[in-house]
Amino acid sequence: MRLTKIFTFDAAHFLTHYHGKCENVHGHTYRLEVTVEGPVGEDGLVMDFVELKTLVKEKVLNKLDHSHLNDHFENPSAELVIMWIWDQVKGGLPKGVSLVEMKLFETPESFVTYNGNI
């Protein structure tokens, strides 16, 4: 069974390998969707939503929320940021639960999807 938790965070950035408006400093309210998969345990859960929230907050949000992403990434494109987020979350999941997919929205209409494969 799959379980998804949605998060938001605010951050500024500029794209270092881009020519256009996005080469200037600007900000986004990012929307992050994290989907995990696993069997339903004896407690009736794949994973506690609170446990997933705590993991993402500790590993990702505490570092990126209200930050300048260029302090963390040379070129903070949505593609590179989501790959980093994937690596942060993947190692903290409980046994038997796997990371299936993430979506990172820069705007309500623009997002990247990542499943661990480039």
Short mmCIF file of N, CA, C and O in Angstrom, two decimals:
data_model
loop_
_atom_site.label_atom_id
_atom_site.label_comp_id
_atom_site.label_asym_id
_atom_site.label_seq_id
_atom_site.Cartn_x
_atom_site.Cartn_y
_atom_site.Cartn_z
N MET A 1 0.85 -1.17 0.00
CA MET A 1 0.00 0.00 0.00
C MET A 1 0.90 1.23 0.00
O MET A 1 1.97 1.22 0.58
N ARG A 2 0.41 2.30 -0.62
CA ARG A 2 1.17 3.55 -0.69
C ARG A 2 0.57 4.60 0.23
O ARG A 2 -0.64 4.66 0.41
N LEU A 3 1.46 5.41 0.78
CA LEU A 3 1.09 6.49 1.70
C LEU A 3 1.81 7.75 1.24
O LEU A 3 2.99 7.69 0.90
N THR A 4 1.11 8.87 1.19
CA THR A 4 1.71 10.14 0.76
C THR A 4 1.48 11.21 1.80
O THR A 4 0.38 11.35 2.34
N LYS A 5 2.52 11.97 2.07
CA LYS A 5 2.45 13.13 2.97
C LYS A 5 2.92 14.35 2.19
O LYS A 5 3.87 14.27 1.42
N ILE A 6 2.24 15.47 2.38
CA ILE A 6 2.55 16.71 1.66
C ILE A 6 3.12 17.74 2.63
O ILE A 6 2.62 17.90 3.75
N PHE A 7 4.16 18.44 2.17
CA PHE A 7 4.84 19.45 2.96
C PHE A 7 4.99 20.71 2.12
O PHE A 7 5.00 20.65 0.90
N THR A 8 5.16 21.85 2.78
CA THR A 8 5.51 23.09 2.08
C THR A 8 6.69 23.73 2.80
O THR A 8 6.87 23.56 4.01
N PHE A 9 7.49 24.45 2.02
CA PHE A 9 8.57 25.25 2.59
C PHE A 9 8.84 26.42 1.65
O PHE A 9 8.56 26.36 0.46
N ASP A 10 9.38 27.48 2.23
CA ASP A 10 9.70 28.68 1.46
C ASP A 10 11.21 28.80 1.35
O ASP A 10 11.93 28.58 2.35
N ALA A 11 11.68 29.16 0.16
CA ALA A 11 13.12 29.33 -0.04
C ALA A 11 13.37 30.23 -1.24
O ALA A 11 12.55 30.33 -2.14
N ALA A 12 14.53 30.86 -1.22
CA ALA A 12 14.97 31.70 -2.33
C ALA A 12 16.10 30.98 -3.07
O ALA A 12 16.77 30.12 -2.50
N HIS A 13 16.28 31.34 -4.33
CA HIS A 13 17.39 30.80 -5.10
C HIS A 13 17.57 31.59 -6.38
O HIS A 13 16.76 32.43 -6.73
N PHE A 14 18.66 31.29 -7.06
CA PHE A 14 18.85 31.73 -8.44
C PHE A 14 19.56 30.60 -9.15
O PHE A 14 20.30 29.83 -8.54
N LEU A 15 19.30 30.46 -10.43
CA LEU A 15 19.90 29.37 -11.21
C LEU A 15 21.19 29.87 -11.84
O LEU A 15 21.20 30.87 -12.56
N THR A 16 22.26 29.17 -11.56
CA THR A 16 23.59 29.61 -12.00
C THR A 16 23.90 29.24 -13.44
O THR A 16 24.80 29.81 -14.03
N HIS A 17 23.19 28.28 -14.00
CA HIS A 17 23.43 27.84 -15.38
C HIS A 17 22.20 28.13 -16.25
O HIS A 17 21.79 27.30 -17.04
N TYR A 18 21.65 29.33 -16.09
CA TYR A 18 20.40 29.67 -16.76
C TYR A 18 20.50 31.11 -17.24
O TYR A 18 21.11 31.96 -16.58
N HIS A 19 19.90 31.39 -18.37
CA HIS A 19 19.86 32.76 -18.88
C HIS A 19 18.40 33.15 -19.06
O HIS A 19 17.69 32.59 -19.88
N GLY A 20 17.96 34.07 -18.24
CA GLY A 20 16.57 34.49 -18.21
C GLY A 20 16.24 34.99 -16.82
O GLY A 20 17.12 35.20 -15.99
N LYS A 21 14.96 35.17 -16.55
CA LYS A 21 14.53 35.73 -15.27
C LYS A 21 15.02 34.93 -14.07
O LYS A 21 15.32 35.49 -13.02
N CYS A 22 15.11 33.62 -14.21
CA CYS A 22 15.47 32.77 -13.06
C CYS A 22 16.94 32.82 -12.69
O CYS A 22 17.36 32.21 -11.71
N GLU A 23 17.75 33.58 -13.45
CA GLU A 23 19.14 33.77 -13.04
C GLU A 23 19.23 34.84 -11.95
O GLU A 23 20.28 35.01 -11.34
N ASN A 24 18.12 35.55 -11.71
CA ASN A 24 18.05 36.53 -10.63
C ASN A 24 17.48 35.88 -9.37
O ASN A 24 16.70 34.93 -9.45
N VAL A 25 17.85 36.42 -8.23
CA VAL A 25 17.34 35.88 -6.96
C VAL A 25 15.82 36.05 -6.93
O VAL A 25 15.29 37.11 -7.23
N HIS A 26 15.15 34.96 -6.58
CA HIS A 26 13.69 34.96 -6.44
C HIS A 26 13.31 33.85 -5.48
O HIS A 26 14.15 33.03 -5.10
N GLY A 27 12.06 33.80 -5.08
CA GLY A 27 11.64 32.80 -4.11
C GLY A 27 10.43 32.02 -4.55
O GLY A 27 9.73 32.40 -5.49
N HIS A 28 10.24 30.90 -3.88
CA HIS A 28 9.11 30.02 -4.14
C HIS A 28 8.55 29.51 -2.82
O HIS A 28 9.27 29.37 -1.84
N THR A 29 7.27 29.21 -2.82
CA THR A 29 6.70 28.36 -1.79
C THR A 29 6.64 26.98 -2.43
O THR A 29 5.81 26.73 -3.30
N TYR A 30 7.56 26.14 -2.03
CA TYR A 30 7.66 24.79 -2.59
C TYR A 30 6.63 23.88 -1.94
O TYR A 30 6.32 24.00 -0.75
N ARG A 31 6.12 22.96 -2.73
CA ARG A 31 5.24 21.90 -2.23
C ARG A 31 5.96 20.59 -2.51
O ARG A 31 6.35 20.31 -3.64
N LEU A 32 6.15 19.80 -1.46
CA LEU A 32 6.84 18.52 -1.56
C LEU A 32 5.88 17.40 -1.22
O LEU A 32 5.26 17.42 -0.16
N GLU A 33 5.73 16.44 -2.13
CA GLU A 33 4.91 15.26 -1.88
C GLU A 33 5.84 14.05 -1.78
O GLU A 33 6.62 13.78 -2.69
N VAL A 34 5.76 13.35 -0.67
CA VAL A 34 6.60 12.18 -0.43
C VAL A 34 5.70 10.95 -0.35
O VAL A 34 4.79 10.90 0.49
N THR A 35 5.96 9.97 -1.22
CA THR A 35 5.15 8.74 -1.24
C THR A 35 6.04 7.56 -0.88
O THR A 35 7.10 7.35 -1.48
N VAL A 36 5.58 6.79 0.10
CA VAL A 36 6.27 5.57 0.52
C VAL A 36 5.34 4.38 0.31
O VAL A 36 4.13 4.54 0.13
N GLU A 37 5.92 3.20 0.36
CA GLU A 37 5.15 1.98 0.13
C GLU A 37 5.62 0.89 1.08
O GLU A 37 6.81 0.79 1.39
N GLY A 38 4.68 0.09 1.52
CA GLY A 38 5.01 -1.03 2.38
C GLY A 38 3.76 -1.80 2.74
O GLY A 38 2.65 -1.40 2.40
N PRO A 39 3.95 -2.88 3.45
CA PRO A 39 2.79 -3.66 3.88
C PRO A 39 2.08 -2.98 5.05
O PRO A 39 2.68 -2.22 5.80
N VAL A 40 0.80 -3.25 5.17
CA VAL A 40 0.04 -2.76 6.32
C VAL A 40 0.38 -3.66 7.50
O VAL A 40 0.22 -4.87 7.44
N GLY A 41 0.91 -3.05 8.55
CA GLY A 41 1.34 -3.81 9.71
C GLY A 41 0.19 -4.20 10.62
O GLY A 41 -0.98 -3.87 10.37
N GLU A 42 0.53 -4.89 11.70
CA GLU A 42 -0.48 -5.31 12.67
C GLU A 42 -1.20 -4.13 13.30
O GLU A 42 -2.34 -4.27 13.76
N ASP A 43 -0.54 -2.97 13.30
CA ASP A 43 -1.16 -1.76 13.86
C ASP A 43 -2.09 -1.09 12.85
O ASP A 43 -2.69 -0.06 13.14
N GLY A 44 -2.21 -1.67 11.65
CA GLY A 44 -3.08 -1.12 10.62
C GLY A 44 -2.43 -0.02 9.80
O GLY A 44 -3.11 0.63 9.00
N LEU A 45 -1.13 0.20 9.99
CA LEU A 45 -0.43 1.29 9.31
C LEU A 45 0.70 0.78 8.43
O LEU A 45 1.35 -0.22 8.75
N VAL A 46 0.95 1.49 7.34
CA VAL A 46 2.19 1.29 6.57
C VAL A 46 3.31 1.98 7.32
O VAL A 46 4.38 1.43 7.55
N MET A 47 3.03 3.22 7.72
CA MET A 47 3.96 4.05 8.49
C MET A 47 3.13 5.15 9.12
O MET A 47 2.20 5.66 8.51
N ASP A 48 3.45 5.52 10.31
CA ASP A 48 2.74 6.60 10.98
C ASP A 48 3.02 7.91 10.25
O ASP A 48 4.17 8.25 9.99
N PHE A 49 1.98 8.67 9.91
CA PHE A 49 2.16 9.97 9.26
C PHE A 49 3.07 10.87 10.09
O PHE A 49 3.86 11.64 9.56
N VAL A 50 2.93 10.79 11.41
CA VAL A 50 3.74 11.63 12.29
C VAL A 50 5.22 11.26 12.16
O VAL A 50 6.10 12.13 12.15
N GLU A 51 5.51 9.98 12.02
CA GLU A 51 6.89 9.52 11.86
C GLU A 51 7.48 10.04 10.55
O GLU A 51 8.63 10.49 10.50
N LEU A 52 6.71 10.01 9.48
CA LEU A 52 7.18 10.53 8.20
C LEU A 52 7.37 12.04 8.28
O LEU A 52 8.37 12.57 7.79
N LYS A 53 6.45 12.72 8.92
CA LYS A 53 6.57 14.18 9.09
C LYS A 53 7.83 14.53 9.87
O LYS A 53 8.57 15.45 9.50
N THR A 54 8.11 13.81 10.93
CA THR A 54 9.29 14.06 11.75
C THR A 54 10.57 13.85 10.94
O THR A 54 11.50 14.65 11.01
N LEU A 55 10.61 12.78 10.16
CA LEU A 55 11.78 12.48 9.34
C LEU A 55 12.04 13.59 8.32
O LEU A 55 13.16 14.09 8.20
N VAL A 56 11.00 13.98 7.58
CA VAL A 56 11.16 15.00 6.54
C VAL A 56 11.51 16.35 7.17
O VAL A 56 12.35 17.08 6.65
N LYS A 57 10.91 16.66 8.29
CA LYS A 57 11.22 17.92 8.96
C LYS A 57 12.68 17.96 9.39
O LYS A 57 13.39 18.94 9.15
N GLU A 58 13.15 16.88 10.01
CA GLU A 58 14.52 16.83 10.52
C GLU A 58 15.55 16.84 9.39
O GLU A 58 16.53 17.58 9.44
N LYS A 59 15.32 16.03 8.38
CA LYS A 59 16.32 15.85 7.32
C LYS A 59 16.27 16.89 6.22
O LYS A 59 17.27 17.12 5.54
N VAL A 60 15.10 17.50 6.01
CA VAL A 60 14.92 18.39 4.85
C VAL A 60 14.46 19.78 5.26
O VAL A 60 15.15 20.77 5.01
N LEU A 61 13.30 19.87 5.85
CA LEU A 61 12.69 21.18 6.10
C LEU A 61 13.52 22.06 7.03
O LEU A 61 13.65 23.26 6.79
N ASN A 62 14.09 21.47 8.07
CA ASN A 62 14.92 22.26 8.99
C ASN A 62 16.13 22.87 8.29
O ASN A 62 16.67 23.87 8.75
N LYS A 63 16.55 22.28 7.19
CA LYS A 63 17.71 22.77 6.45
C LYS A 63 17.32 23.74 5.33
O LYS A 63 18.04 24.69 5.05
N LEU A 64 16.18 23.49 4.66
CA LEU A 64 15.85 24.26 3.47
C LEU A 64 14.83 25.37 3.69
O LEU A 64 14.83 26.36 2.96
N ASP A 65 13.94 25.21 4.66
CA ASP A 65 12.87 26.19 4.84
C ASP A 65 13.44 27.55 5.22
O ASP A 65 14.31 27.66 6.10
N HIS A 66 12.98 28.59 4.54
CA HIS A 66 13.43 29.97 4.74
C HIS A 66 14.95 30.09 4.61
O HIS A 66 15.60 30.78 5.39
N SER A 67 15.48 29.40 3.63
CA SER A 67 16.91 29.49 3.35
C SER A 67 17.13 30.00 1.94
O SER A 67 16.21 30.14 1.15
N HIS A 68 18.39 30.28 1.65
CA HIS A 68 18.81 30.61 0.30
C HIS A 68 19.42 29.32 -0.25
O HIS A 68 20.47 28.86 0.22
N LEU A 69 18.73 28.67 -1.19
CA LEU A 69 19.15 27.35 -1.66
C LEU A 69 20.54 27.33 -2.27
O LEU A 69 21.22 26.30 -2.25
N ASN A 70 21.02 28.48 -2.76
CA ASN A 70 22.37 28.53 -3.30
C ASN A 70 23.43 28.33 -2.22
O ASN A 70 24.57 28.02 -2.53
N ASP A 71 23.05 28.48 -0.95
CA ASP A 71 23.98 28.16 0.14
C ASP A 71 24.15 26.66 0.31
O ASP A 71 25.10 26.20 0.94
N HIS A 72 23.23 25.87 -0.25
CA HIS A 72 23.25 24.42 -0.12
C HIS A 72 23.61 23.70 -1.42
O HIS A 72 24.09 22.56 -1.39
N PHE A 73 23.33 24.34 -2.56
CA PHE A 73 23.52 23.72 -3.87
C PHE A 73 24.20 24.72 -4.80
O PHE A 73 23.86 25.90 -4.79
N GLU A 74 25.10 24.23 -5.64
CA GLU A 74 25.74 25.11 -6.61
C GLU A 74 24.72 25.68 -7.59
O GLU A 74 24.74 26.86 -7.91
N ASN A 75 23.84 24.83 -8.06
CA ASN A 75 22.80 25.23 -9.02
C ASN A 75 21.49 24.59 -8.55
O ASN A 75 21.19 23.46 -8.91
N PRO A 76 20.72 25.31 -7.73
CA PRO A 76 19.55 24.71 -7.09
C PRO A 76 18.32 24.60 -7.99
O PRO A 76 17.27 25.19 -7.72
N SER A 77 18.45 23.82 -9.05
CA SER A 77 17.28 23.53 -9.88
C SER A 77 16.37 22.58 -9.11
O SER A 77 16.80 21.86 -8.20
N ALA A 78 15.11 22.55 -9.48
CA ALA A 78 14.16 21.63 -8.84
C ALA A 78 14.64 20.19 -8.98
O ALA A 78 14.51 19.39 -8.05
N GLU A 79 15.23 19.87 -10.13
CA GLU A 79 15.71 18.51 -10.37
C GLU A 79 16.82 18.12 -9.39
O GLU A 79 16.80 17.01 -8.82
N LEU A 80 17.78 19.01 -9.17
CA LEU A 80 18.88 18.69 -8.27
C LEU A 80 18.44 18.71 -6.80
O LEU A 80 18.91 17.90 -6.00
N VAL A 81 17.52 19.60 -6.47
CA VAL A 81 17.03 19.67 -5.09
C VAL A 81 16.26 18.41 -4.74
O VAL A 81 16.46 17.82 -3.67
N ILE A 82 15.40 17.93 -5.63
CA ILE A 82 14.60 16.74 -5.30
C ILE A 82 15.48 15.50 -5.18
O ILE A 82 15.21 14.62 -4.36
N MET A 83 16.54 15.42 -5.97
CA MET A 83 17.44 14.27 -5.85
C MET A 83 18.12 14.28 -4.48
O MET A 83 18.29 13.23 -3.85
N TRP A 84 18.50 15.45 -4.00
CA TRP A 84 19.10 15.58 -2.66
C TRP A 84 18.08 15.20 -1.59
O TRP A 84 18.41 14.47 -0.65
N ILE A 85 16.85 15.71 -1.72
CA ILE A 85 15.81 15.39 -0.74
C ILE A 85 15.59 13.88 -0.68
O ILE A 85 15.47 13.29 0.39
N TRP A 86 15.54 13.23 -1.84
CA TRP A 86 15.36 11.78 -1.91
C TRP A 86 16.41 11.07 -1.06
O TRP A 86 16.08 10.20 -0.25
N ASP A 87 17.67 11.44 -1.25
CA ASP A 87 18.76 10.80 -0.51
C ASP A 87 18.64 11.03 0.99
O ASP A 87 18.96 10.14 1.79
N GLN A 88 18.16 12.20 1.40
CA GLN A 88 18.01 12.50 2.82
C GLN A 88 16.93 11.64 3.47
O GLN A 88 17.09 11.16 4.58
N VAL A 89 15.82 11.47 2.77
CA VAL A 89 14.67 10.75 3.33
C VAL A 89 14.86 9.24 3.25
O VAL A 89 14.52 8.51 4.20
N LYS A 90 15.41 8.75 2.15
CA LYS A 90 15.49 7.31 1.90
C LYS A 90 16.15 6.54 3.05
O LYS A 90 15.65 5.50 3.47
N GLY A 91 17.21 7.06 3.58
CA GLY A 91 17.94 6.36 4.63
C GLY A 91 17.26 6.33 5.98
O GLY A 91 17.65 5.56 6.85
N GLY A 92 16.23 7.14 6.18
CA GLY A 92 15.60 7.22 7.49
C GLY A 92 14.29 6.47 7.63
O GLY A 92 13.65 6.54 8.67
N LEU A 93 13.90 5.76 6.58
CA LEU A 93 12.61 5.05 6.63
C LEU A 93 12.71 3.77 7.45
O LEU A 93 13.75 3.12 7.49
N PRO A 94 11.61 3.38 8.08
CA PRO A 94 11.63 2.14 8.85
C PRO A 94 11.80 0.91 7.95
O PRO A 94 11.50 0.97 6.75
N LYS A 95 12.24 -0.16 8.54
CA LYS A 95 12.43 -1.42 7.82
C LYS A 95 11.11 -1.85 7.17
O LYS A 95 10.05 -1.78 7.78
N GLY A 96 11.18 -2.25 5.91
CA GLY A 96 10.01 -2.72 5.19
C GLY A 96 9.25 -1.63 4.45
O GLY A 96 8.32 -1.92 3.72
N VAL A 97 9.64 -0.37 4.67
CA VAL A 97 8.99 0.75 3.99
C VAL A 97 9.98 1.32 2.99
O VAL A 97 11.13 1.58 3.33
N SER A 98 9.54 1.50 1.75
CA SER A 98 10.43 2.03 0.72
C SER A 98 9.88 3.33 0.15
O SER A 98 8.67 3.55 0.09
N LEU A 99 10.80 4.16 -0.29
CA LEU A 99 10.45 5.41 -0.94
C LEU A 99 10.08 5.10 -2.38
O LEU A 99 10.81 4.41 -3.08
N VAL A 100 8.92 5.57 -2.82
CA VAL A 100 8.41 5.25 -4.15
C VAL A 100 8.53 6.43 -5.10
O VAL A 100 8.99 6.30 -6.23
N GLU A 101 8.11 7.61 -4.63
CA GLU A 101 8.08 8.77 -5.52
C GLU A 101 8.05 10.05 -4.70
O GLU A 101 7.52 10.07 -3.60
N MET A 102 8.63 11.09 -5.29
CA MET A 102 8.53 12.43 -4.74
C MET A 102 8.16 13.38 -5.86
O MET A 102 8.58 13.20 -7.00
N LYS A 103 7.40 14.41 -5.49
CA LYS A 103 7.12 15.51 -6.40
C LYS A 103 7.51 16.79 -5.68
O LYS A 103 7.21 16.95 -4.50
N LEU A 104 8.17 17.67 -6.41
CA LEU A 104 8.55 18.97 -5.87
C LEU A 104 8.00 20.04 -6.79
O LEU A 104 8.40 20.14 -7.95
N PHE A 105 7.04 20.81 -6.27
CA PHE A 105 6.40 21.88 -7.02
C PHE A 105 7.12 23.19 -6.71
O PHE A 105 7.24 23.57 -5.55
N GLU A 106 7.56 23.90 -7.75
CA GLU A 106 8.06 25.27 -7.58
C GLU A 106 6.91 26.25 -7.62
O GLU A 106 6.95 27.29 -6.96
N THR A 107 5.92 25.94 -8.41
CA THR A 107 4.70 26.73 -8.50
C THR A 107 3.55 25.73 -8.55
O THR A 107 3.78 24.53 -8.75
N PRO A 108 2.31 26.18 -8.41
CA PRO A 108 1.20 25.24 -8.52
C PRO A 108 1.13 24.51 -9.86
O PRO A 108 0.56 23.43 -9.95
N GLU A 109 1.74 25.08 -10.90
CA GLU A 109 1.67 24.49 -12.24
C GLU A 109 2.96 23.84 -12.71
O GLU A 109 3.00 23.25 -13.78
N SER A 110 4.06 23.97 -11.95
CA SER A 110 5.36 23.48 -12.41
C SER A 110 6.02 22.63 -11.34
O SER A 110 6.27 23.10 -10.22
N PHE A 111 6.31 21.37 -11.69
CA PHE A 111 6.90 20.46 -10.72
C PHE A 111 7.76 19.40 -11.40
O PHE A 111 7.66 19.18 -12.60
N VAL A 112 8.60 18.77 -10.59
CA VAL A 112 9.39 17.62 -11.05
C VAL A 112 8.95 16.41 -10.24
O VAL A 112 8.51 16.52 -9.10
N THR A 113 9.06 15.25 -10.87
CA THR A 113 8.74 13.97 -10.23
C THR A 113 9.99 13.11 -10.25
O THR A 113 10.68 13.05 -11.27
N TYR A 114 10.27 12.47 -9.13
CA TYR A 114 11.49 11.64 -9.04
C TYR A 114 11.16 10.33 -8.34
O TYR A 114 10.42 10.31 -7.36
N ASN A 115 11.71 9.24 -8.86
CA ASN A 115 11.49 7.92 -8.25
C ASN A 115 12.80 7.20 -7.95
O ASN A 115 12.83 5.99 -7.80
N GLY A 116 13.89 7.95 -7.86
CA GLY A 116 15.18 7.37 -7.53
C GLY A 116 16.04 7.06 -8.74
O GLY A 116 17.21 6.74 -8.60
N ASN A 117 15.47 7.16 -9.92
CA ASN A 117 16.21 6.93 -11.16
C ASN A 117 16.38 8.24 -11.89
O ASN A 117 15.46 9.03 -11.97
N ILE A 118 17.55 8.42 -12.46
CA ILE A 118 17.82 9.67 -13.18
C ILE A 118 17.25 9.57 -14.59
O ILE A 118 17.28 8.62 -15.24
#
